[in-house]
Tab-separated table of C-alpha atoms and ligand atoms in Angstrom:
chain	number	residue	atom	x	y	z
A	11	MET	CA	-1.150	-24.674	-1.448
A	12	LYS	CA	-4.323	-22.018	0.471
A	13	THR	CA	-1.918	-20.339	3.438
A	14	LYS	CA	-4.648	-20.222	6.405
A	15	PHE	CA	-4.480	-18.448	9.560
A	16	SER	CA	-6.031	-16.002	11.773
A	17	ARG	CA	-7.413	-12.345	11.377
A	18	LYS	CA	-4.895	-11.071	13.593
A	19	GLU	CA	-1.507	-13.267	12.405
A	20	ALA	CA	-2.842	-11.566	8.873
A	21	GLU	CA	-2.900	-8.246	10.054
A	22	GLU	CA	0.688	-8.285	11.880
A	23	LYS	CA	1.818	-9.912	8.350
A	24	ILE	CA	0.792	-7.062	6.252
A	25	ASN	CA	1.677	-4.411	9.278
A	26	GLY	CA	5.066	-6.296	8.936
A	27	PHE	CA	5.502	-5.656	5.514
A	28	PHE	CA	5.027	-2.558	5.460
A	29	LYS	CA	7.616	-1.659	7.589
A	30	LYS	CA	10.308	-3.261	5.343
A	31	GLU	CA	11.864	-0.657	3.396
A	32	ASN	CA	11.313	-2.389	-0.206
A	33	PHE	CA	8.911	-3.967	-1.669
A	34	SER	CA	8.148	-5.367	-4.825
A	35	ALA	CA	4.986	-5.466	-6.700
A	36	ASP	CA	4.482	-9.330	-7.053
A	37	GLU	CA	4.719	-8.570	-2.891
A	38	VAL	CA	1.915	-5.886	-2.572
A	39	LYS	CA	-0.390	-8.029	-5.251
A	40	LYS	CA	-0.086	-11.057	-2.301
A	41	ILE	CA	-0.504	-8.602	0.477
A	42	LYS	CA	-3.312	-7.174	-1.253
A	43	ARG	CA	-5.341	-10.378	-1.196
A	44	ILE	CA	-4.950	-10.843	2.322
A	45	ALA	CA	-6.079	-8.191	3.825
A	46	MET	CA	-9.596	-8.944	0.967
A	47	GLU	CA	-9.377	-12.069	1.871
A	48	PHE	CA	-9.689	-10.867	5.694
A	49	ASN	CA	-11.526	-7.806	5.023
A	50	ILE	CA	-8.532	-5.374	6.668
A	51	LYS	CA	-8.228	-1.936	5.346
A	52	LEU	CA	-5.068	-1.224	4.284
A	53	GLY	CA	-5.236	2.754	5.662
A	54	ASN	CA	-2.118	4.597	5.706
A	55	HIS	CA	-0.334	1.812	3.493
A	56	ARG	CA	-2.031	2.531	0.623
A	57	LYS	CA	0.343	5.470	0.185
A	58	LEU	CA	3.142	3.335	0.443
A	59	PHE	CA	2.805	2.033	-3.058
A	60	CYS	CA	1.486	3.459	-5.773
A	61	LYS	CA	-2.051	2.545	-7.142
A	62	LYS	CA	-1.058	1.859	-10.568
A	63	CYS	CA	1.864	-0.119	-10.456
A	64	LEU	CA	2.016	-1.319	-6.898
A	65	ASN	CA	6.185	-1.278	-6.834
A	66	LYS	CA	6.502	0.551	-3.562
A	67	LEU	CA	5.788	4.830	-3.949
A	68	LYS	CA	8.500	6.945	-4.919
A	69	GLY	CA	9.474	9.911	-6.797
A	70	LYS	CA	8.619	13.098	-6.999
A	71	ILE	CA	5.808	15.435	-4.400
A	72	ARG	CA	4.466	17.667	-4.322
A	73	ILE	CA	1.739	18.929	-2.267
A	74	ASN	CA	-0.635	21.768	-2.556
A	75	LYS	CA	-3.324	22.473	0.395
A	76	ASN	CA	-5.223	19.217	0.991
A	77	TYR	CA	-3.443	17.001	-1.356
A	78	LYS	CA	-0.179	15.304	-1.862
A	79	THR	CA	0.637	14.220	-4.719
A	80	THR	CA	3.596	11.605	-6.050
A	81	MET	CA	4.466	11.056	-9.304
A	82	CYS	CA	4.972	7.359	-9.596
A	83	GLU	CA	8.765	7.074	-10.071
A	84	ASN	CA	8.181	3.310	-12.563
A	85	CYS	CA	4.697	4.628	-14.319
A	86	GLY	CA	4.291	7.765	-13.931
A	87	PHE	CA	1.300	7.951	-12.449
A	88	LEU	CA	-0.412	10.789	-10.424
A	89	ASN	CA	-0.625	9.397	-6.776
A	90	ARG	CA	-2.963	11.565	-4.443
A	91	HIS	CA	-3.285	11.319	-0.868
A	92	LYS	CA	-5.689	13.053	1.246
A	93	ILE	CA	-3.902	15.085	3.719
A	94	GLY	CA	-4.672	15.501	7.061
A	95	TYR	CA	-7.304	13.650	9.416
B	132	ZN	ZN1	2.977	3.679	-10.548
């Protein structure tokens, strides 16, 4: 079944989703699909999940001058995010 909703509803769904304490890789996949469909940028939400395995990102954090690197506890991938805007 294809879910059809407005762009605004999609944005609300995405924002609500990332407020959750926990989410699974499958759920992130679904959210990413919705975001793509509506061409919505995930922006800062991207920092909340591992780029590689899509699980909620947690693990060792290292910070240097420009980047914050989080090593994914699940797959070991180094997720790098720029600090500041
Ligand atoms: Zn990972």
